[in-house]
Every structure is written in structure tokens, then in C-alpha cells.
Amino acid sequence: MEAADFGQEMVYPDDSTAHPDYTRPRISAVEDYERLEPFDPRRSPRMGMCIRMGELLSRKARLRYPVIGFVFGPLGVLVMRRGAQRLFMDCLRYPEKVKAALDVVTEVLVDYARALCDAGVDSVMLDTLFASQSGVSRAMWVDMEGVYARRIAEEYGKYPLREG
């Protein structure tokens, strides 16, 4: 979802989960990392819809069920735009270029997490796909996603717990 709002073309199969069109990655060259620009997730098609859905569910269902927002980790967003093999090689060869993109993605995801909290969700789940060390070493994860995931978590950690 986040990758789609960053411009990645998606495939919407009838019998499966939506996924990026990996034959047409939005980040097709190392130089593309530096072309990412931040945007307001409240005005984006898919994240904006989830924010509005969070508002609606918070008003209608919160008395019976917790409403949880979901934010995909910044490294996962880049994987969806570049492909895992190429991204992980870029992390090794061009870490500063990847980190420039991670800064932009994280800026948007911080705003997204903030908007979900403002919408009234009870919690936000940050999915750092590679934190389990499936695909990357601990050291690479800490350097390439951990510091950015912390910025997102610290942002929604500022919101007070609600009673009820």
C-alpha cells in the first residue's frame, strides 16, 4: 500500500493479495533513490483511505473492538519499489543513496503514523519485515532500517494511552 502511494505500479489479482509489478520497479537504478520526494499521506490514495477508515472504525467499532493501524517499515517499502535482491546489494554497495531514500520514506511514514493516531486508532503496528533477520543480518537491519523504524515508533509513542 505505501509503495503504491510512492508511485509503484501494482498488480491486483482477483484471487490473491495485491503486490508490486516487479517487472516494472519504480526504483530501477541506483540514482532513483535520490529522486524520492515526500508527500502528505492524508492526501494519498491508499494511505489516505486507511486514515479515513481508521477514523470511521474508531467512531463505530471502538467500543467493542480495538482499532489497529498498520505501517509497513521503510526498508519493506523500498523492497516493494526495487526488489529484495537489488535493494540488499545496494545497501552494501551504495548505503548512502539507500539511506537518502529511507529518510524520505520515513518522513512520510512518520506523518502516516501520526495521522493514524490522530484518526483515533487504539494502536499502530509497525511491521519491520526484516527485523527477524530473514534476509538481512542484524547489523545491516539496525543500520538500514532500525534507526528509521525507531523514528516512526517514537512518533506514535508520543500519543497518550486512552481509557476505555
PDB file of N, CA and C in Angstrom, residues 61-126:
ATOM      1  N   ALA A  61     -16.660   1.219  15.792  1.00  0.00           N
ATOM      2  CA  ALA A  61     -16.382  -0.106  16.338  1.00  0.00           C
ATOM      3  C   ALA A  61     -15.567  -0.089  17.622  1.00  0.00           C
ATOM      4  N   ARG A  62     -14.995   1.036  17.962  1.00  0.00           N
ATOM      5  CA  ARG A  62     -14.027   1.092  19.054  1.00  0.00           C
ATOM      6  C   ARG A  62     -14.611   0.677  20.399  1.00  0.00           C
ATOM      7  N   LEU A  63     -15.895   0.845  20.594  1.00  0.00           N
ATOM      8  CA  LEU A  63     -16.491   0.470  21.865  1.00  0.00           C
ATOM      9  C   LEU A  63     -16.450  -1.046  22.067  1.00  0.00           C
ATOM     10  N   ARG A  64     -16.429  -1.793  20.995  1.00  0.00           N
ATOM     11  CA  ARG A  64     -16.412  -3.256  21.094  1.00  0.00           C
ATOM     12  C   ARG A  64     -15.061  -3.879  20.754  1.00  0.00           C
ATOM     13  N   TYR A  65     -14.346  -3.271  19.822  1.00  0.00           N
ATOM     14  CA  TYR A  65     -13.122  -3.872  19.316  1.00  0.00           C
ATOM     15  C   TYR A  65     -12.009  -2.826  19.264  1.00  0.00           C
ATOM     16  N   PRO A  66     -10.784  -3.258  19.496  1.00  0.00           N
ATOM     17  CA  PRO A  66      -9.680  -2.312  19.302  1.00  0.00           C
ATOM     18  C   PRO A  66      -9.472  -2.056  17.807  1.00  0.00           C
ATOM     19  N   VAL A  67      -9.083  -0.860  17.482  1.00  0.00           N
ATOM     20  CA  VAL A  67      -8.799  -0.489  16.096  1.00  0.00           C
ATOM     21  C   VAL A  67      -7.290  -0.290  15.989  1.00  0.00           C
ATOM     22  N   ILE A  68      -6.668  -1.073  15.125  1.00  0.00           N
ATOM     23  CA  ILE A  68      -5.217  -1.072  14.998  1.00  0.00           C
ATOM     24  C   ILE A  68      -4.830  -0.528  13.623  1.00  0.00           C
ATOM     25  N   GLY A  69      -3.933   0.440  13.607  1.00  0.00           N
ATOM     26  CA  GLY A  69      -3.353   0.920  12.361  1.00  0.00           C
ATOM     27  C   GLY A  69      -2.126   0.091  12.023  1.00  0.00           C
ATOM     28  N   PHE A  70      -1.758   0.054  10.771  1.00  0.00           N
ATOM     29  CA  PHE A  70      -0.650  -0.768  10.302  1.00  0.00           C
ATOM     30  C   PHE A  70       0.263   0.096   9.441  1.00  0.00           C
ATOM     31  N   VAL A  71       1.547   0.089   9.757  1.00  0.00           N
ATOM     32  CA  VAL A  71       2.536   0.838   8.980  1.00  0.00           C
ATOM     33  C   VAL A  71       3.642  -0.138   8.584  1.00  0.00           C
ATOM     34  N   PHE A  72       3.888  -0.231   7.298  1.00  0.00           N
ATOM     35  CA  PHE A  72       4.955  -1.089   6.793  1.00  0.00           C
ATOM     36  C   PHE A  72       6.275  -0.371   7.002  1.00  0.00           C
ATOM     37  N   GLY A  73       7.312  -1.095   7.403  1.00  0.00           N
ATOM     38  CA  GLY A  73       8.617  -0.484   7.664  1.00  0.00           C
ATOM     39  C   GLY A  73       9.244   0.120   6.418  1.00  0.00           C
ATOM     40  N   PRO A  74      10.115   1.101   6.612  1.00  0.00           N
ATOM     41  CA  PRO A  74      10.700   1.810   5.468  1.00  0.00           C
ATOM     42  C   PRO A  74      11.531   0.922   4.538  1.00  0.00           C
ATOM     43  N   LEU A  75      12.237  -0.045   5.085  1.00  0.00           N
ATOM     44  CA  LEU A  75      13.014  -0.931   4.219  1.00  0.00           C
ATOM     45  C   LEU A  75      12.077  -1.796   3.374  1.00  0.00           C
ATOM     46  N   GLY A  76      10.976  -2.223   3.956  1.00  0.00           N
ATOM     47  CA  GLY A  76       9.982  -3.001   3.216  1.00  0.00           C
ATOM     48  C   GLY A  76       9.365  -2.204   2.085  1.00  0.00           C
ATOM     49  N   VAL A  77       9.145  -0.907   2.319  1.00  0.00           N
ATOM     50  CA  VAL A  77       8.600  -0.054   1.263  1.00  0.00           C
ATOM     51  C   VAL A  77       9.584   0.013   0.094  1.00  0.00           C
ATOM     52  N   LEU A  78      10.867   0.146   0.409  1.00  0.00           N
ATOM     53  CA  LEU A  78      11.857   0.182  -0.676  1.00  0.00           C
ATOM     54  C   LEU A  78      11.971  -1.169  -1.380  1.00  0.00           C
ATOM     55  N   VAL A  79      11.852  -2.272  -0.646  1.00  0.00           N
ATOM     56  CA  VAL A  79      11.876  -3.592  -1.281  1.00  0.00           C
ATOM     57  C   VAL A  79      10.765  -3.682  -2.314  1.00  0.00           C
ATOM     58  N   MET A  80       9.600  -3.149  -1.981  1.00  0.00           N
ATOM     59  CA  MET A  80       8.463  -3.191  -2.906  1.00  0.00           C
ATOM     60  C   MET A  80       8.689  -2.322  -4.142  1.00  0.00           C
ATOM     61  N   ARG A  81       9.621  -1.398  -4.065  1.00  0.00           N
ATOM     62  CA  ARG A  81       9.872  -0.495  -5.187  1.00  0.00           C
ATOM     63  C   ARG A  81      11.132  -0.865  -5.968  1.00  0.00           C
ATOM     64  N   ARG A  82      11.987  -1.703  -5.384  1.00  0.00           N
ATOM     65  CA  ARG A  82      13.256  -2.038  -6.034  1.00  0.00           C
ATOM     66  C   ARG A  82      13.430  -3.545  -6.245  1.00  0.00           C
ATOM     67  N   GLY A  83      12.845  -4.354  -5.371  1.00  0.00           N
ATOM     68  CA  GLY A  83      13.089  -5.790  -5.353  1.00  0.00           C
ATOM     69  C   GLY A  83      14.150  -6.095  -4.311  1.00  0.00           C
ATOM     70  N   ALA A  84      13.986  -7.195  -3.590  1.00  0.00           N
ATOM     71  CA  ALA A  84      14.855  -7.504  -2.460  1.00  0.00           C
ATOM     72  C   ALA A  84      16.315  -7.686  -2.865  1.00  0.00           C
ATOM     73  N   GLN A  85      16.569  -8.477  -3.883  1.00  0.00           N
ATOM     74  CA  GLN A  85      17.949  -8.758  -4.260  1.00  0.00           C
ATOM     75  C   GLN A  85      18.699  -7.484  -4.616  1.00  0.00           C
ATOM     76  N   ARG A  86      18.088  -6.647  -5.447  1.00  0.00           N
ATOM     77  CA  ARG A  86      18.767  -5.406  -5.851  1.00  0.00           C
ATOM     78  C   ARG A  86      18.918  -4.450  -4.674  1.00  0.00           C
ATOM     79  N   LEU A  87      17.875  -4.335  -3.847  1.00  0.00           N
ATOM     80  CA  LEU A  87      17.959  -3.414  -2.705  1.00  0.00           C
ATOM     81  C   LEU A  87      19.059  -3.841  -1.742  1.00  0.00           C
ATOM     82  N   PHE A  88      19.130  -5.116  -1.417  1.00  0.00           N
ATOM     83  CA  PHE A  88      20.135  -5.550  -0.449  1.00  0.00           C
ATOM     84  C   PHE A  88      21.549  -5.386  -1.000  1.00  0.00           C
ATOM     85  N   MET A  89      21.722  -5.589  -2.285  1.00  0.00           N
ATOM     86  CA  MET A  89      23.035  -5.316  -2.886  1.00  0.00           C
ATOM     87  C   MET A  89      23.339  -3.820  -2.835  1.00  0.00           C
ATOM     88  N   ASP A  90      22.320  -2.988  -3.068  1.00  0.00           N
ATOM     89  CA  ASP A  90      22.516  -1.536  -2.980  1.00  0.00           C
ATOM     90  C   ASP A  90      22.864  -1.117  -1.556  1.00  0.00           C
ATOM     91  N   CYS A  91      22.292  -1.791  -0.564  1.00  0.00           N
ATOM     92  CA  CYS A  91      22.614  -1.491   0.837  1.00  0.00           C
ATOM     93  C   CYS A  91      24.102  -1.708   1.102  1.00  0.00           C
ATOM     94  N   LEU A  92      24.670  -2.698   0.450  1.00  0.00           N
ATOM     95  CA  LEU A  92      26.090  -2.982   0.612  1.00  0.00           C
ATOM     96  C   LEU A  92      26.961  -2.050  -0.225  1.00  0.00           C
ATOM     97  N   ARG A  93      26.548  -1.779  -1.451  1.00  0.00           N
ATOM     98  CA  ARG A  93      27.372  -1.001  -2.384  1.00  0.00           C
ATOM     99  C   ARG A  93      27.165   0.507  -2.288  1.00  0.00           C
ATOM    100  N   TYR A  94      25.911   0.920  -2.047  1.00  0.00           N
ATOM    101  CA  TYR A  94      25.569   2.345  -2.066  1.00  0.00           C
ATOM    102  C   TYR A  94      24.721   2.712  -0.844  1.00  0.00           C
ATOM    103  N   PRO A  95      25.227   2.450   0.358  1.00  0.00           N
ATOM    104  CA  PRO A  95      24.381   2.658   1.541  1.00  0.00           C
ATOM    105  C   PRO A  95      23.891   4.097   1.692  1.00  0.00           C
ATOM    106  N   GLU A  96      24.674   5.067   1.311  1.00  0.00           N
ATOM    107  CA  GLU A  96      24.247   6.465   1.485  1.00  0.00           C
ATOM    108  C   GLU A  96      23.082   6.817   0.561  1.00  0.00           C
ATOM    109  N   LYS A  97      23.070   6.262  -0.630  1.00  0.00           N
ATOM    110  CA  LYS A  97      21.948   6.503  -1.547  1.00  0.00           C
ATOM    111  C   LYS A  97      20.670   5.862  -1.008  1.00  0.00           C
ATOM    112  N   VAL A  98      20.795   4.636  -0.497  1.00  0.00           N
ATOM    113  CA  VAL A  98      19.635   3.962   0.080  1.00  0.00           C
ATOM    114  C   VAL A  98      19.149   4.733   1.303  1.00  0.00           C
ATOM    115  N   LYS A  99      20.058   5.197   2.134  1.00  0.00           N
ATOM    116  CA  LYS A  99      19.680   5.945   3.342  1.00  0.00           C
ATOM    117  C   LYS A  99      18.996   7.264   2.992  1.00  0.00           C
ATOM    118  N   ALA A 100      19.378   7.878   1.891  1.00  0.00           N
ATOM    119  CA  ALA A 100      18.685   9.103   1.463  1.00  0.00           C
ATOM    120  C   ALA A 100      17.216   8.787   1.166  1.00  0.00           C
ATOM    121  N   ALA A 101      16.981   7.659   0.515  1.00  0.00           N
ATOM    122  CA  ALA A 101      15.599   7.242   0.237  1.00  0.00           C
ATOM    123  C   ALA A 101      14.885   6.859   1.525  1.00  0.00           C
ATOM    124  N   LEU A 102      15.575   6.180   2.422  1.00  0.00           N
ATOM    125  CA  LEU A 102      14.967   5.788   3.703  1.00  0.00           C
ATOM    126  C   LEU A 102      14.556   7.016   4.514  1.00  0.00           C
ATOM    127  N   ASP A 103      15.343   8.085   4.426  1.00  0.00           N
ATOM    128  CA  ASP A 103      14.962   9.330   5.111  1.00  0.00           C
ATOM    129  C   ASP A 103      13.625   9.858   4.596  1.00  0.00           C
ATOM    130  N   VAL A 104      13.456   9.865   3.279  1.00  0.00           N
ATOM    131  CA  VAL A 104      12.217  10.372   2.681  1.00  0.00           C
ATOM    132  C   VAL A 104      11.050   9.452   3.032  1.00  0.00           C
ATOM    133  N   VAL A 105      11.232   8.152   2.875  1.00  0.00           N
ATOM    134  CA  VAL A 105      10.167   7.202   3.188  1.00  0.00           C
ATOM    135  C   VAL A 105       9.779   7.331   4.661  1.00  0.00           C
ATOM    136  N   THR A 106      10.773   7.427   5.526  1.00  0.00           N
ATOM    137  CA  THR A 106      10.498   7.544   6.962  1.00  0.00           C
ATOM    138  C   THR A 106       9.738   8.819   7.279  1.00  0.00           C
ATOM    139  N   GLU A 107      10.086   9.910   6.636  1.00  0.00           N
ATOM    140  CA  GLU A 107       9.354  11.169   6.850  1.00  0.00           C
ATOM    141  C   GLU A 107       7.864  10.985   6.556  1.00  0.00           C
ATOM    142  N   VAL A 108       7.561  10.323   5.456  1.00  0.00           N
ATOM    143  CA  VAL A 108       6.157  10.073   5.093  1.00  0.00           C
ATOM    144  C   VAL A 108       5.510   9.110   6.085  1.00  0.00           C
ATOM    145  N   LEU A 109       6.236   8.058   6.478  1.00  0.00           N
ATOM    146  CA  LEU A 109       5.666   7.082   7.401  1.00  0.00           C
ATOM    147  C   LEU A 109       5.451   7.657   8.794  1.00  0.00           C
ATOM    148  N   VAL A 110       6.302   8.586   9.222  1.00  0.00           N
ATOM    149  CA  VAL A 110       6.076   9.285  10.497  1.00  0.00           C
ATOM    150  C   VAL A 110       4.771  10.072  10.406  1.00  0.00           C
ATOM    151  N   ASP A 111       4.569  10.784   9.298  1.00  0.00           N
ATOM    152  CA  ASP A 111       3.318  11.527   9.110  1.00  0.00           C
ATOM    153  C   ASP A 111       2.121  10.589   9.058  1.00  0.00           C
ATOM    154  N   TYR A 112       2.299   9.435   8.425  1.00  0.00           N
ATOM    155  CA  TYR A 112       1.224   8.446   8.333  1.00  0.00           C
ATOM    156  C   TYR A 112       0.865   7.907   9.725  1.00  0.00           C
ATOM    157  N   ALA A 113       1.874   7.543  10.501  1.00  0.00           N
ATOM    158  CA  ALA A 113       1.623   7.049  11.865  1.00  0.00           C
ATOM    159  C   ALA A 113       0.932   8.129  12.704  1.00  0.00           C
ATOM    160  N   ARG A 114       1.391   9.362  12.564  1.00  0.00           N
ATOM    161  CA  ARG A 114       0.769  10.474  13.286  1.00  0.00           C
ATOM    162  C   ARG A 114      -0.693  10.630  12.867  1.00  0.00           C
ATOM    163  N   ALA A 115      -0.969  10.532  11.567  1.00  0.00           N
ATOM    164  CA  ALA A 115      -2.338  10.679  11.071  1.00  0.00           C
ATOM    165  C   ALA A 115      -3.230   9.547  11.565  1.00  0.00           C
ATOM    166  N   LEU A 116      -2.698   8.329  11.630  1.00  0.00           N
ATOM    167  CA  LEU A 116      -3.481   7.213  12.162  1.00  0.00           C
ATOM    168  C   LEU A 116      -3.829   7.455  13.631  1.00  0.00           C
ATOM    169  N   CYS A 117      -2.862   7.940  14.396  1.00  0.00           N
ATOM    170  CA  CYS A 117      -3.129   8.250  15.806  1.00  0.00           C
ATOM    171  C   CYS A 117      -4.157   9.368  15.930  1.00  0.00           C
ATOM    172  N   ASP A 118      -4.026  10.395  15.112  1.00  0.00           N
ATOM    173  CA  ASP A 118      -5.000  11.497  15.123  1.00  0.00           C
ATOM    174  C   ASP A 118      -6.387  11.008  14.714  1.00  0.00           C
ATOM    175  N   ALA A 119      -6.441   9.952  13.899  1.00  0.00           N
ATOM    176  CA  ALA A 119      -7.719   9.394  13.460  1.00  0.00           C
ATOM    177  C   ALA A 119      -8.420   8.643  14.591  1.00  0.00           C
ATOM    178  N   GLY A 120      -7.676   8.332  15.652  1.00  0.00           N
ATOM    179  CA  GLY A 120      -8.292   7.683  16.801  1.00  0.00           C
ATOM    180  C   GLY A 120      -8.038   6.203  16.944  1.00  0.00           C
ATOM    181  N   VAL A 121      -7.103   5.644  16.154  1.00  0.00           N
ATOM    182  CA  VAL A 121      -6.831   4.217  16.313  1.00  0.00           C
ATOM    183  C   VAL A 121      -6.263   3.963  17.705  1.00  0.00           C
ATOM    184  N   ASP A 122      -6.473   2.761  18.209  1.00  0.00           N
ATOM    185  CA  ASP A 122      -6.015   2.413  19.548  1.00  0.00           C
ATOM    186  C   ASP A 122      -4.528   2.081  19.601  1.00  0.00           C
ATOM    187  N   SER A 123      -4.005   1.626  18.487  1.00  0.00           N
ATOM    188  CA  SER A 123      -2.608   1.225  18.438  1.00  0.00           C
ATOM    189  C   SER A 123      -2.134   1.283  16.994  1.00  0.00           C
ATOM    190  N   VAL A 124      -0.822   1.361  16.824  1.00  0.00           N
ATOM    191  CA  VAL A 124      -0.222   1.299  15.494  1.00  0.00           C
ATOM    192  C   VAL A 124       0.810   0.181  15.513  1.00  0.00           C
ATOM    193  N   MET A 125       0.693  -0.707  14.566  1.00  0.00           N
ATOM    194  CA  MET A 125       1.635  -1.810  14.439  1.00  0.00           C
ATOM    195  C   MET A 125       2.645  -1.453  13.350  1.00  0.00           C
ATOM    196  N   LEU A 126       3.900  -1.444  13.704  1.00  0.00           N
ATOM    197  CA  LEU A 126       4.969  -1.152  12.745  1.00  0.00           C
ATOM    198  C   LEU A 126       5.571  -2.480  12.303  1.00  0.00           C
TER     199      LEU A 126
END
